[in-house]
XYZ file of C-alpha atoms in Angstrom:
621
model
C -0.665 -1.898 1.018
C -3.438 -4.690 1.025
C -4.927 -5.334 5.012
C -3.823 -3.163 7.718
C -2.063 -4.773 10.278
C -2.314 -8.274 8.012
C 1.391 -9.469 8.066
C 1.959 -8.572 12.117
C -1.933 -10.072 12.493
C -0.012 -13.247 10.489
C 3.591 -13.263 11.906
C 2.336 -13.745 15.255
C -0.247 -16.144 14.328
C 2.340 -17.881 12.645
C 5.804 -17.235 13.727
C 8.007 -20.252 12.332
C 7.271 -18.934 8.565
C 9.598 -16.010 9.057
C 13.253 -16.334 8.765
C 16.011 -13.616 9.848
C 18.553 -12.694 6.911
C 22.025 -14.012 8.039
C 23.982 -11.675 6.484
C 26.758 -8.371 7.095
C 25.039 -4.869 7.013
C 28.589 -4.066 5.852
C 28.861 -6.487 2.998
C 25.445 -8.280 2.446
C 27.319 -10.796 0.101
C 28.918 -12.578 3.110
C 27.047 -15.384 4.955
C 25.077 -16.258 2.456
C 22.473 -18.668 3.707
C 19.887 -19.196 0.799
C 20.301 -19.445 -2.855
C 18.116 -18.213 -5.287
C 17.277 -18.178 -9.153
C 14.945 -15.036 -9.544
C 14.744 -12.268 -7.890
C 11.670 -9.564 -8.533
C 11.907 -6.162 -6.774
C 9.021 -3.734 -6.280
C 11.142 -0.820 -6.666
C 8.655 1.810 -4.926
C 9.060 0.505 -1.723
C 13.003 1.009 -2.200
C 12.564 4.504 -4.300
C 10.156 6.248 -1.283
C 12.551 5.155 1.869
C 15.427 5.935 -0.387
C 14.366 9.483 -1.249
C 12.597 10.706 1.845
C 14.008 8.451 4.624
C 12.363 8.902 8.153
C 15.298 7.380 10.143
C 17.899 9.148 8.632
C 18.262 13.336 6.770
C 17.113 13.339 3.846
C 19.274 13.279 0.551
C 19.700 16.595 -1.255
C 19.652 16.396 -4.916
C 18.393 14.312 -7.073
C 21.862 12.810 -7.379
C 21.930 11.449 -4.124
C 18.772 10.001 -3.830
C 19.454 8.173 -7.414
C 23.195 6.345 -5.703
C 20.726 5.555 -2.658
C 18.393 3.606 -4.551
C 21.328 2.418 -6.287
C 23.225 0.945 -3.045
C 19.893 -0.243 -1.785
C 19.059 -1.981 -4.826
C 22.676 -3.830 -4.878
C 22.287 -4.493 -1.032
C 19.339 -6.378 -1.683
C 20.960 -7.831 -4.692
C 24.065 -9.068 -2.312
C 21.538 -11.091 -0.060
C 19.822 -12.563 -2.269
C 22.753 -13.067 -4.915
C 19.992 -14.014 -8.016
C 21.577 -16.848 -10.400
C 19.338 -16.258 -13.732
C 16.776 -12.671 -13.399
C 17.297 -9.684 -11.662
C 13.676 -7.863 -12.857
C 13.300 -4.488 -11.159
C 9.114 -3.258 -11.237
C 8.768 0.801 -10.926
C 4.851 1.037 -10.619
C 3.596 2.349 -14.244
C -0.064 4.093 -14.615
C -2.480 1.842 -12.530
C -5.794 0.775 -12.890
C -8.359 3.277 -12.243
C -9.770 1.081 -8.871
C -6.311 1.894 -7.857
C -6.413 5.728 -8.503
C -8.541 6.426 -5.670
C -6.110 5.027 -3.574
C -3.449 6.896 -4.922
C -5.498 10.217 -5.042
C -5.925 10.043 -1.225
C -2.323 9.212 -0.125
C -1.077 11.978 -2.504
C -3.724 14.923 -1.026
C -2.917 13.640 2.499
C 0.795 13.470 1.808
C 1.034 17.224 0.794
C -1.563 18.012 4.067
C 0.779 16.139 6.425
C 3.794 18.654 4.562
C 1.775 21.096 5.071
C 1.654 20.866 8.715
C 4.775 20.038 9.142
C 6.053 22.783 7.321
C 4.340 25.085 9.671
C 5.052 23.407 12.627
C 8.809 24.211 11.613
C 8.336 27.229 10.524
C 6.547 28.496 13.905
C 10.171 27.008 15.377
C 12.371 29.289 13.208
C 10.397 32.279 14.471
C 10.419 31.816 17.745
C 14.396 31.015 17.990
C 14.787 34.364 15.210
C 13.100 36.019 18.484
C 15.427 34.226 20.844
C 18.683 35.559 18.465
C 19.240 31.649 17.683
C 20.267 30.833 14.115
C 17.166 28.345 12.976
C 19.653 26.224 11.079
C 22.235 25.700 8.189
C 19.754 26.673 5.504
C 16.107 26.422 4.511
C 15.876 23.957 2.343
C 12.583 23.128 -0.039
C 11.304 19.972 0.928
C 11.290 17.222 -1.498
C 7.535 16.190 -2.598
C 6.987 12.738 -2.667
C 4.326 12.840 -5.059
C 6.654 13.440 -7.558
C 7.609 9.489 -7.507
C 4.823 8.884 -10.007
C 4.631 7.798 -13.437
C 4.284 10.690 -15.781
C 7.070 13.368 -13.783
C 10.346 14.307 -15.292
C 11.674 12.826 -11.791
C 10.473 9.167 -12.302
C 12.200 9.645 -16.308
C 15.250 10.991 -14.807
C 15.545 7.937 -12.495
C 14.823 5.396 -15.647
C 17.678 6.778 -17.477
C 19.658 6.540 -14.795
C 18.867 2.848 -13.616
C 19.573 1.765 -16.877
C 22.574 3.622 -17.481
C 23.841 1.551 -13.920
C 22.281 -1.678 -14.660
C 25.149 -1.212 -17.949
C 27.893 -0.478 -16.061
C 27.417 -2.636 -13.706
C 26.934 -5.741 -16.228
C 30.138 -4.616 -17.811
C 32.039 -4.220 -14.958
C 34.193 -7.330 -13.313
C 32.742 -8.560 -10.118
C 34.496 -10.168 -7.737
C 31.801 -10.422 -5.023
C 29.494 -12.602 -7.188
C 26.445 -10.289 -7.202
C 26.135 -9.261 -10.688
C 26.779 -13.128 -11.896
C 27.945 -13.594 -15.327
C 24.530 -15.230 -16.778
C 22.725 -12.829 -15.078
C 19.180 -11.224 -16.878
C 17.941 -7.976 -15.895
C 14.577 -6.719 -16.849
C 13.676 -3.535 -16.093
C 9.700 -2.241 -16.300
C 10.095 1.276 -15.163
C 7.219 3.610 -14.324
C 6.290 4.093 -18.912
C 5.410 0.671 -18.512
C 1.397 0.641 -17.374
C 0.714 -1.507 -14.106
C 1.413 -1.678 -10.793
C 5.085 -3.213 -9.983
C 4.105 -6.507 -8.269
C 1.135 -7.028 -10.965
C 3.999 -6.453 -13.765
C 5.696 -9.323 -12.101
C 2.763 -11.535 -11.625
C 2.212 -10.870 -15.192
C 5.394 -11.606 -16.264
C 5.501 -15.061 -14.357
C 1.902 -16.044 -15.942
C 3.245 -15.600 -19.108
C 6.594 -17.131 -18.512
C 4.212 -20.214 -17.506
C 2.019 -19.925 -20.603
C 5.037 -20.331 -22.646
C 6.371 -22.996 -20.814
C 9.672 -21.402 -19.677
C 8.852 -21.527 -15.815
C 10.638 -24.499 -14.192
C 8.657 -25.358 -11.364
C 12.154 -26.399 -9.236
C 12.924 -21.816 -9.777
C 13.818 -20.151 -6.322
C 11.979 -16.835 -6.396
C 12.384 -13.903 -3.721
C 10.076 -11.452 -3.749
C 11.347 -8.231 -2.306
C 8.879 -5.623 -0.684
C 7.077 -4.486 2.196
C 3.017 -4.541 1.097
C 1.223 -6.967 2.735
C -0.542 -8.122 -0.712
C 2.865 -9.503 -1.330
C 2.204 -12.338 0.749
C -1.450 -12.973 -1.550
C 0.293 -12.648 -4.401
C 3.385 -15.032 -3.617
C 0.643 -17.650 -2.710
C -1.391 -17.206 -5.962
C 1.694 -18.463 -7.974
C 0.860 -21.376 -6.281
C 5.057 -21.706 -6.878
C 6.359 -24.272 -4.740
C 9.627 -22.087 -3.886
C 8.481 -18.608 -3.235
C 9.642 -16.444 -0.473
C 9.229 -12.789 0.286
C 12.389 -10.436 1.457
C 11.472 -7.047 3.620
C 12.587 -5.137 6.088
C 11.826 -5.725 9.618
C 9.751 -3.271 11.288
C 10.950 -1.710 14.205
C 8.803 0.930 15.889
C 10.594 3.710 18.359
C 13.456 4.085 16.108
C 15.907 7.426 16.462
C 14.490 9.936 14.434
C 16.360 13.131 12.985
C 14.916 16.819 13.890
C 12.806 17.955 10.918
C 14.872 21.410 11.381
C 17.886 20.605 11.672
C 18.735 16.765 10.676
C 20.499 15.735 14.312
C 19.175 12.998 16.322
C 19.203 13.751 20.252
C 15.987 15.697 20.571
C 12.905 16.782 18.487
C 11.465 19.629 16.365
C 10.247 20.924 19.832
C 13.191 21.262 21.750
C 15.264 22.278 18.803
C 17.916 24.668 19.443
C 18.816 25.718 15.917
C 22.284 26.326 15.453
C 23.520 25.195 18.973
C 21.704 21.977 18.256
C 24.152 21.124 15.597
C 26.921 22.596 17.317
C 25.909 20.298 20.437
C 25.497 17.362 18.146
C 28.873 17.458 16.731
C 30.434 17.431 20.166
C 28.555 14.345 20.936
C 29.129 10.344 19.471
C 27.299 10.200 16.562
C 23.722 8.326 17.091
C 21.464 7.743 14.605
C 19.394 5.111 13.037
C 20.841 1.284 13.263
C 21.056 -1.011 10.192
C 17.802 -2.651 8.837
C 17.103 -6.341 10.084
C 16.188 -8.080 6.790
C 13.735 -10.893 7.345
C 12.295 -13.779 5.008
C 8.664 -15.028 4.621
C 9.293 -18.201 3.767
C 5.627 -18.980 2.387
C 6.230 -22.711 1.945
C 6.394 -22.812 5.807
C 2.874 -20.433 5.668
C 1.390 -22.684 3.641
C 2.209 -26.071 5.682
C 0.585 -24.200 8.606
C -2.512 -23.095 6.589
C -2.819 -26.904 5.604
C -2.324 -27.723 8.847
C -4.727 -25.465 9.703
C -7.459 -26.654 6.920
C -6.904 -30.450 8.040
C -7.913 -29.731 11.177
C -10.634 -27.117 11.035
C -12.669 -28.804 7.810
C -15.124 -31.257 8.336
C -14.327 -32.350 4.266
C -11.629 -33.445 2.022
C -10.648 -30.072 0.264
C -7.732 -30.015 -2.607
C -5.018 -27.518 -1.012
C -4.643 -25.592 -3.841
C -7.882 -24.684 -4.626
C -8.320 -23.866 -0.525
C -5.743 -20.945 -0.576
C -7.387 -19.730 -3.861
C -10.426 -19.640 -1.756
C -8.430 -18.406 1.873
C -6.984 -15.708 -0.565
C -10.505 -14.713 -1.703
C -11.746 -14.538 1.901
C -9.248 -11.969 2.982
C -10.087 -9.544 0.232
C -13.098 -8.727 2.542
C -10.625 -7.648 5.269
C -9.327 -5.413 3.517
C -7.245 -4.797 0.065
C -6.112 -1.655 -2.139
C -9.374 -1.110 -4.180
C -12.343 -1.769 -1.731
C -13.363 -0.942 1.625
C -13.440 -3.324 4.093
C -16.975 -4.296 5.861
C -17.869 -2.522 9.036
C -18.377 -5.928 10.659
C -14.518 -7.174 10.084
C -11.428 -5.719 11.694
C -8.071 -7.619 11.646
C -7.229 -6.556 14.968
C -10.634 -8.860 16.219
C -9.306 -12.048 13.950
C -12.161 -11.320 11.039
C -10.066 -13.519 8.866
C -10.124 -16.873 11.359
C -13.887 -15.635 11.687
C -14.189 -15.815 7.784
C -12.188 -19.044 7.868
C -14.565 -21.236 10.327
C -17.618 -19.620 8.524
C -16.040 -21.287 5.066
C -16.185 -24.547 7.008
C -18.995 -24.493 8.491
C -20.395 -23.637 5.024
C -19.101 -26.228 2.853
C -20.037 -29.024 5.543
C -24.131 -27.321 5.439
C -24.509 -26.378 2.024
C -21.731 -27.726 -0.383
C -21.562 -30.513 -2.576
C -18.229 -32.729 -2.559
C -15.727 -30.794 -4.382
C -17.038 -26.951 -4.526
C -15.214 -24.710 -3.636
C -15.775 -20.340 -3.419
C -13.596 -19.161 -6.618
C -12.052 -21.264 -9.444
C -8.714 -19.729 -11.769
C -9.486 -16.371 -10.949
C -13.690 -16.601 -10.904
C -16.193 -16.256 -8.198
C -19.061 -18.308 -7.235
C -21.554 -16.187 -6.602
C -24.198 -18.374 -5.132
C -21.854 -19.731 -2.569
C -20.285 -16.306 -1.689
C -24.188 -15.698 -0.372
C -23.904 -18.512 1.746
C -20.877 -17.231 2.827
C -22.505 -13.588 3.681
C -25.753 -15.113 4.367
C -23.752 -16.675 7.483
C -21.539 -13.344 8.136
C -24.227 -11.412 8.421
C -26.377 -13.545 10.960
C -23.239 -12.954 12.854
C -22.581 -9.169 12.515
C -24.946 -7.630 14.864
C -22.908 -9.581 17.609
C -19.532 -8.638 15.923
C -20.622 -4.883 16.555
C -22.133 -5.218 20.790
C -18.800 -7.494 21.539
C -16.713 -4.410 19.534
C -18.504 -1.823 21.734
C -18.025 -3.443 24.703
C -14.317 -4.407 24.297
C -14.043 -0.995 23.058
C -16.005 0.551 26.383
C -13.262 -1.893 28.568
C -10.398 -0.580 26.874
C -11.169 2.921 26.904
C -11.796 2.461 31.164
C -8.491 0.777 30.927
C -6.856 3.312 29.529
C -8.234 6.117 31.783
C -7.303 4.302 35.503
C -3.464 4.237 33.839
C -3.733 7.965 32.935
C -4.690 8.567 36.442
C -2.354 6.208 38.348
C 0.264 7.646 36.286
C -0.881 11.498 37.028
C -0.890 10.696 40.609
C 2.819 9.405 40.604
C 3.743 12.274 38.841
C 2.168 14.542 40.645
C 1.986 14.184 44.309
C 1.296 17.334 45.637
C -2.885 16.032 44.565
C -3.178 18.087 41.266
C -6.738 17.745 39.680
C -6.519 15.168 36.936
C -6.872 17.462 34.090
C -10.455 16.884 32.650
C -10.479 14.878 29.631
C -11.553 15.502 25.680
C -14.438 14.288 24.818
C -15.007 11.134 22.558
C -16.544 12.279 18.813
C -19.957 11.468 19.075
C -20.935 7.767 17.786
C -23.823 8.771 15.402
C -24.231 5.293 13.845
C -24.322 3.279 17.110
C -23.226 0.129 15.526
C -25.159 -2.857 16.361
C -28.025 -0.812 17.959
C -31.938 -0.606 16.609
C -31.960 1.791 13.175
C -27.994 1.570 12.879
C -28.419 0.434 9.337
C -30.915 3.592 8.597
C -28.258 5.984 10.191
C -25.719 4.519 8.077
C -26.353 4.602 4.842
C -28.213 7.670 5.707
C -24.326 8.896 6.950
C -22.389 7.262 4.472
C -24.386 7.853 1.516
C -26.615 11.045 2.174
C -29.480 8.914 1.134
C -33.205 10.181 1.738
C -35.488 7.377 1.931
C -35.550 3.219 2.392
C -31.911 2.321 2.816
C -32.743 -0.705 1.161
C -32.385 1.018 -2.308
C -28.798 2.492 -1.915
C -28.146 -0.870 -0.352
C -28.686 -2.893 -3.185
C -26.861 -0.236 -5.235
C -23.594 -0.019 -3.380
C -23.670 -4.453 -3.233
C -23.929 -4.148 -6.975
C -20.761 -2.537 -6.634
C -19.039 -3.896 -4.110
C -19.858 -7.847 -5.569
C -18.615 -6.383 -8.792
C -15.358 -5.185 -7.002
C -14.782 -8.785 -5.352
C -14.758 -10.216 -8.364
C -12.622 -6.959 -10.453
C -9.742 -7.772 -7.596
C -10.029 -11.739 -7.710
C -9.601 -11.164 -11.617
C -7.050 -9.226 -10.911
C -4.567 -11.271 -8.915
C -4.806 -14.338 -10.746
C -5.379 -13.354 -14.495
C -4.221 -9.371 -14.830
C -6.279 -6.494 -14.878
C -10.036 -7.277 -16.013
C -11.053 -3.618 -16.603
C -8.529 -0.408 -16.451
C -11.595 2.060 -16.223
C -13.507 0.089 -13.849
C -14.118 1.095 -9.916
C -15.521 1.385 -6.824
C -17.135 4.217 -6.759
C -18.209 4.929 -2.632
C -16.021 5.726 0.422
C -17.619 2.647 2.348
C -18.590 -0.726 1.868
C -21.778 -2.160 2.770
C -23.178 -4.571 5.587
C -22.516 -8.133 5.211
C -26.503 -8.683 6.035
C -27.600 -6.569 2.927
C -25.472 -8.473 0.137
C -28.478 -10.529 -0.600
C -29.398 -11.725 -4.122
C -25.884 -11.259 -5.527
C -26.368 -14.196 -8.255
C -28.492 -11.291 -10.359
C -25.198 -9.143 -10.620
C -23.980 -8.014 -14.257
C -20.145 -9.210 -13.347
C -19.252 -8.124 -17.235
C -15.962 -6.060 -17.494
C -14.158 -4.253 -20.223
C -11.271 -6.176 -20.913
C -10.659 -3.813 -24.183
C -10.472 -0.360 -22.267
C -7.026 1.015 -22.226
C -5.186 2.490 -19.571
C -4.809 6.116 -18.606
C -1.710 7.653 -20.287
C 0.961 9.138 -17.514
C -0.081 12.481 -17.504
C -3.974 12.081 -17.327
C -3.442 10.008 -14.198
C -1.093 12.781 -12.717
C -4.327 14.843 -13.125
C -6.342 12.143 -11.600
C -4.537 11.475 -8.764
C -2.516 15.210 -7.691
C -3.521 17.558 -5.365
C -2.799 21.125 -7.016
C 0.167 21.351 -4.518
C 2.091 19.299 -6.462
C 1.233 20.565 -10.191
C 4.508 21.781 -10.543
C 5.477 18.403 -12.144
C 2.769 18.946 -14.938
C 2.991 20.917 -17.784
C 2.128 24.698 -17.214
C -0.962 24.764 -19.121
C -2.234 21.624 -17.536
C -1.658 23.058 -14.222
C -4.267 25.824 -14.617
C -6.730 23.375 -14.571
C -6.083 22.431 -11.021
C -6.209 26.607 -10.200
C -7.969 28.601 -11.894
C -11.029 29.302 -10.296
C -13.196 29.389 -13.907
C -11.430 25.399 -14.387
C -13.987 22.922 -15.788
C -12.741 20.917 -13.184
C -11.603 22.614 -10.266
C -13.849 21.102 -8.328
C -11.409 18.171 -8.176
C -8.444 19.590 -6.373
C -10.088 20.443 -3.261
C -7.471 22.619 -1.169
C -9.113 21.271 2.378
C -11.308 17.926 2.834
C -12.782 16.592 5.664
C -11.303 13.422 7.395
C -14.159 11.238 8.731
C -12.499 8.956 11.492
C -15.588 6.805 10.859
C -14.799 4.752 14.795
C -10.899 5.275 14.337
C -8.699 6.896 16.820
C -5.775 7.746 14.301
C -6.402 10.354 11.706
C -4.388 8.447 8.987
C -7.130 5.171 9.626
C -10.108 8.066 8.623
C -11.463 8.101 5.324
C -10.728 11.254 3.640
C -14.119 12.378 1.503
C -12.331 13.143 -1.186
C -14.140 13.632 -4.652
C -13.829 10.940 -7.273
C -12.754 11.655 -10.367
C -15.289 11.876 -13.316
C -13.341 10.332 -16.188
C -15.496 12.200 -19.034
C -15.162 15.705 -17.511
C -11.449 15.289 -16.739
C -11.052 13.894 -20.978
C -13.357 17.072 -22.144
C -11.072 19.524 -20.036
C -7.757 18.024 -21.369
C -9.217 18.594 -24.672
C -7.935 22.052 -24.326
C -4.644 21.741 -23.080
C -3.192 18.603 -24.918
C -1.751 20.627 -27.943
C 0.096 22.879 -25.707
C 2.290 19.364 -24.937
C 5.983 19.607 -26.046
C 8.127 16.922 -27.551
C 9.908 15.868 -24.549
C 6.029 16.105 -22.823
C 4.700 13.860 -24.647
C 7.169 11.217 -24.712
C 6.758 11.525 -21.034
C 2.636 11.072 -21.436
C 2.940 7.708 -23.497
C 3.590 4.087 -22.491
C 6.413 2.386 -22.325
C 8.064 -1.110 -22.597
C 10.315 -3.377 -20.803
C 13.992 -3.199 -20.996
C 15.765 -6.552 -21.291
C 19.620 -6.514 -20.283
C 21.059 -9.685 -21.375
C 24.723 -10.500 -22.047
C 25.922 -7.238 -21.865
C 23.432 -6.212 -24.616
C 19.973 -4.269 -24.256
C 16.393 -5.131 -25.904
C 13.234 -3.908 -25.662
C 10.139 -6.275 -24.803
């Protein structure tokens, strides 16, 4: 996921680096317009759309959602058309920084269901009273949580992309996509890591062996926005990224009865169908593929850095740097700061502070990080300098915040009016949630951490405690992208970051990490990471935990949580206040129910390797 908002924050900023695909929805291996050597896919974001699709009813059985992933995976294939490696990443078990992350989407993934489930189900009655047939059938819906390492699903779908990535190698191809010297490595969800880190690590090593040609085309295919960091810490001189286009206010299908026209409201049941099949068929349009071309991203950065730096800076060792900066925008294991928002160009704001920074306090040739390493003492002059500025940050939010709101209001009204002539009362608004921090105001610091934290005291202590963290994270996710995974067990362990103004004295932090601790096996990070809606996919034993009342650990499968929008309108930008995990607990509890593990269980509950498909053959890495 990475920043919010980052890559539409960056195509507009920079428009010329992205490139439409020229190529036939129909048959994606005519007009080819770009070559290329390798291509990597994160296979999640093809496996979710592919399996639960939002533009389009959903597939069935398990069947059909396996050929989907199948026909996407070739389509991307055909654009592409990949000369030497094919290497297809399934996220494995992640690093525990990452589990929180995961834990959240996965308890608010089965809420959303949840709600949509009765929101359909409230529907069905009321056409039952109306003597409408609801639909076809009820149907169970498909949980998405299931696509995660450790289910029988995510085995199922192993097998079976092997058993295709065979036939298809054996097969004749007259279409070129499969080409004859083609290598396909497959690192499917046994194989610990997240999907674009298992390809970051595999081009590091390829490098470290010397096998990595530095003339390779590489495409990257996937839609997170830490794509784009990642493609630029290859520091590859051909690297681009392949996604789909977003395109909001597409057609979507009724969630009761799969025809587009109208919506679960004004569904009709039966005679919806019946009304749909009398009508031309309309439905979602074919995906625009586009390119990132991030050789044309980093010309404009350069441009950028030539113009805006008041020193000679080596290029490379700038985007290390740029790179490092945006982690405090936002990135999948750390909060962002209150004082930086993408929408209000925090990471320009970040950029000039750099500048201004080296030309005041730098020597000749320093620079913020180095192969993967922070410098602490200049990352306080960095926040030194951000937090000077925050206090403004915060009034000019409010008040931009205060002018859009009135904005916002006078079009409510002129459009009421219109609509209602006769001089109807504009209806009396909601109120907003109460702003208890008052950002920017005298004692918002206090209220804060006092919020946040549920502190009782100075603030200053649980300031320097979650810094100590937060420093420590900076450095865990620098580590991270640019020499693997520092510490498995390691992470952050708050909901919210701290101000910029209080990360003083960071040079004193303990950065050491444990480079020897292991990662969790499959099933303990189902446990970690499930809400007890979707312990079906664990073994039967195992699920008790998560629901018997006299569990150990039931305290970490809370059926409700509270949302805290924490100065966001959407509920999906709250933070849920969700309970972290206590690793030692959740060990001591599986004590218990790990000999109850069958054969095929425990196959599923250990780590895996790659599979290397190479002239027609198959090896294990």
């Amino acid at each position: 996921m990475g920043i919010p908002a980052f890559f539409r924050w960056l195509h507009r900023k920079y428009p010329h680096m992205v490139e439409q695909v020229a190529c036939d929805n129909k048959d994606p291996a005519t007009k080819q317009a770009i070559w290329f050597d390798n291509l990597y896919l994160d296979m999640n974001n093809i496996i979710h759309p592919c399996t639960h699709p939002e533009d389009r009813p959903p597939p069935q059985t398990e069947e059909e959602m396996f050929e989907a992933i199948f026909e996407y995976t070739e389509k991307v294939m055909a654009m592409v058309r990949p000369r030497q490696l094919v290497y297809l990443a399934i996220d494995g078990v992640a690093p525990r920084a990452k589990m929180n992350q995961q834990r959240t989407r996965r308890f608010r993934a089965v809420q959303e269901s949840e709600q949509k489930e009765a929101e359909i189900e409230k529907i069905r009655v009321q056409l039952r009273k109306e003597n409408i047939e609801p639909d076809r059938k009820e149907t169970k819906a498909f949980d998405s949580n299931v696509i995660t390492p450790g289910t029988q699903f995510m085995t199922n779908l192993s097998i079976a992309l092997e058993e295709w990535i065979k036939t298809k190698m054996a097969e004749k191809d007259d279409r070129g996509i499969w080409h004859k010297d083609l290598r396909v490595i497959l690192s499917d969800a046994s194989v610990p890591g997240e999907g674009e880190h298992k390809i970051m690590d595999y081009l590091r090593s390829e490098r470290s062996k010397g096998r990595l040609n530095p003339n390779i085309r590489h495409c990257l295919y996937g839609a997170d926005a830490d794509l784009i960091m990642l493609g630029l810490a290859t520091h590859e001189a051909h690297f681009t990224i392949l996604r789909e286009e977003f395109r909001p206010n597409q057609p979507k299908p009724c969630d009761l009865c799969h025809n587009f026209g109208h919506s679960l409201a004004d569904c009709r049941g039966k005679e919806s169908i019946e009304e749909a099949q009398q009508m031309p068929i309309v439905g979602a349009t074919e995906p625009v593929f586009i390119y990132i071309q991030l050789y044309m991203l980093k010309q404009s950065l350069y441009n950028d850095m030539r113009r805006d730096s008041y020193v000679n800076l080596d290029f490379e060792r700038f985007i290390d740097d740029y790179i490092f900066l945006c982690f405090f925008v936002g990135n999948d294991f750390l909060p962002h700061l209150p004082c930086l928002n993408i929408r209000e160009d925090a990471v320009d704001r970040l950029v000039r502070i750099y500048h201004n920074v080296n030309r005041n306090y730098w020597q000749p040739g320093m620079y913020l990080t180095d192969r993967g390493h922070v410098d602490l003492e200049r990352c306080q002059e960095m926040l030194h300098e951000l937090g000077n500025a925050e206090n403004d940050i915060f009034r000019n939010r409010k008040h931009n915040d205060a002018r859009y709101e009135r904005r916002l209001l006078e079009n409510k009204k002129r459009k009421w009016y219109a609509d209602h002539p006769n001089g109807e009362q504009f209806p009396e608004q909601e109120p907003e949630p109460e702003d208890t921090i008052r950002f920017g105001d005298f004692g918002c610091k206090e209220r804060y951490y006092s919020s946040k934290f549920h502190f009782k005291g100075n603030y200053r202590q649980v300031a320097d405690m979650v810094t100590r963290e937060y420093v420590r994270g900076l450095c865990w996710v620098l580590a991270y992208y640019y020499t693997g995974c520092p510490d498995w067990q390691w992470f952050y362990p708050f909901h919210y970051a701290p101000f910029a103004e209080d990360m003083r004295s960071i040079m004193r932090i303990d950065l050491n990490f444990n480079p020897s601790a292991p990662p969790f096996k499959p099933l303990e990070q189902l446990m970690s990471v499930f809400p007890e809606k979707s312990a079906s996919a664990l073994p039967v034993s195992w699920r008790r935990l998560m629901s018997d009342p006299n569990s150990p650990i039931i305290d970490f499968y809370p059926t409700d949580f509270k949302i805290d929008m924490n100065g966001k309108k959407q509920a999906y930008m709250g933070v849920a206040l969700l309970p972290f995990i206590d690793e030692a607990r959740l060990f001591k509890a599986l004590e218990s129910v790990y000999p109850d593990l069958t054969d095929e269980e425990k196959i599923r509950n250990s780590h895996g390797h790659n599979k290397i498909f190479d002239d027609r053959t198959v090896a294990v890495a």
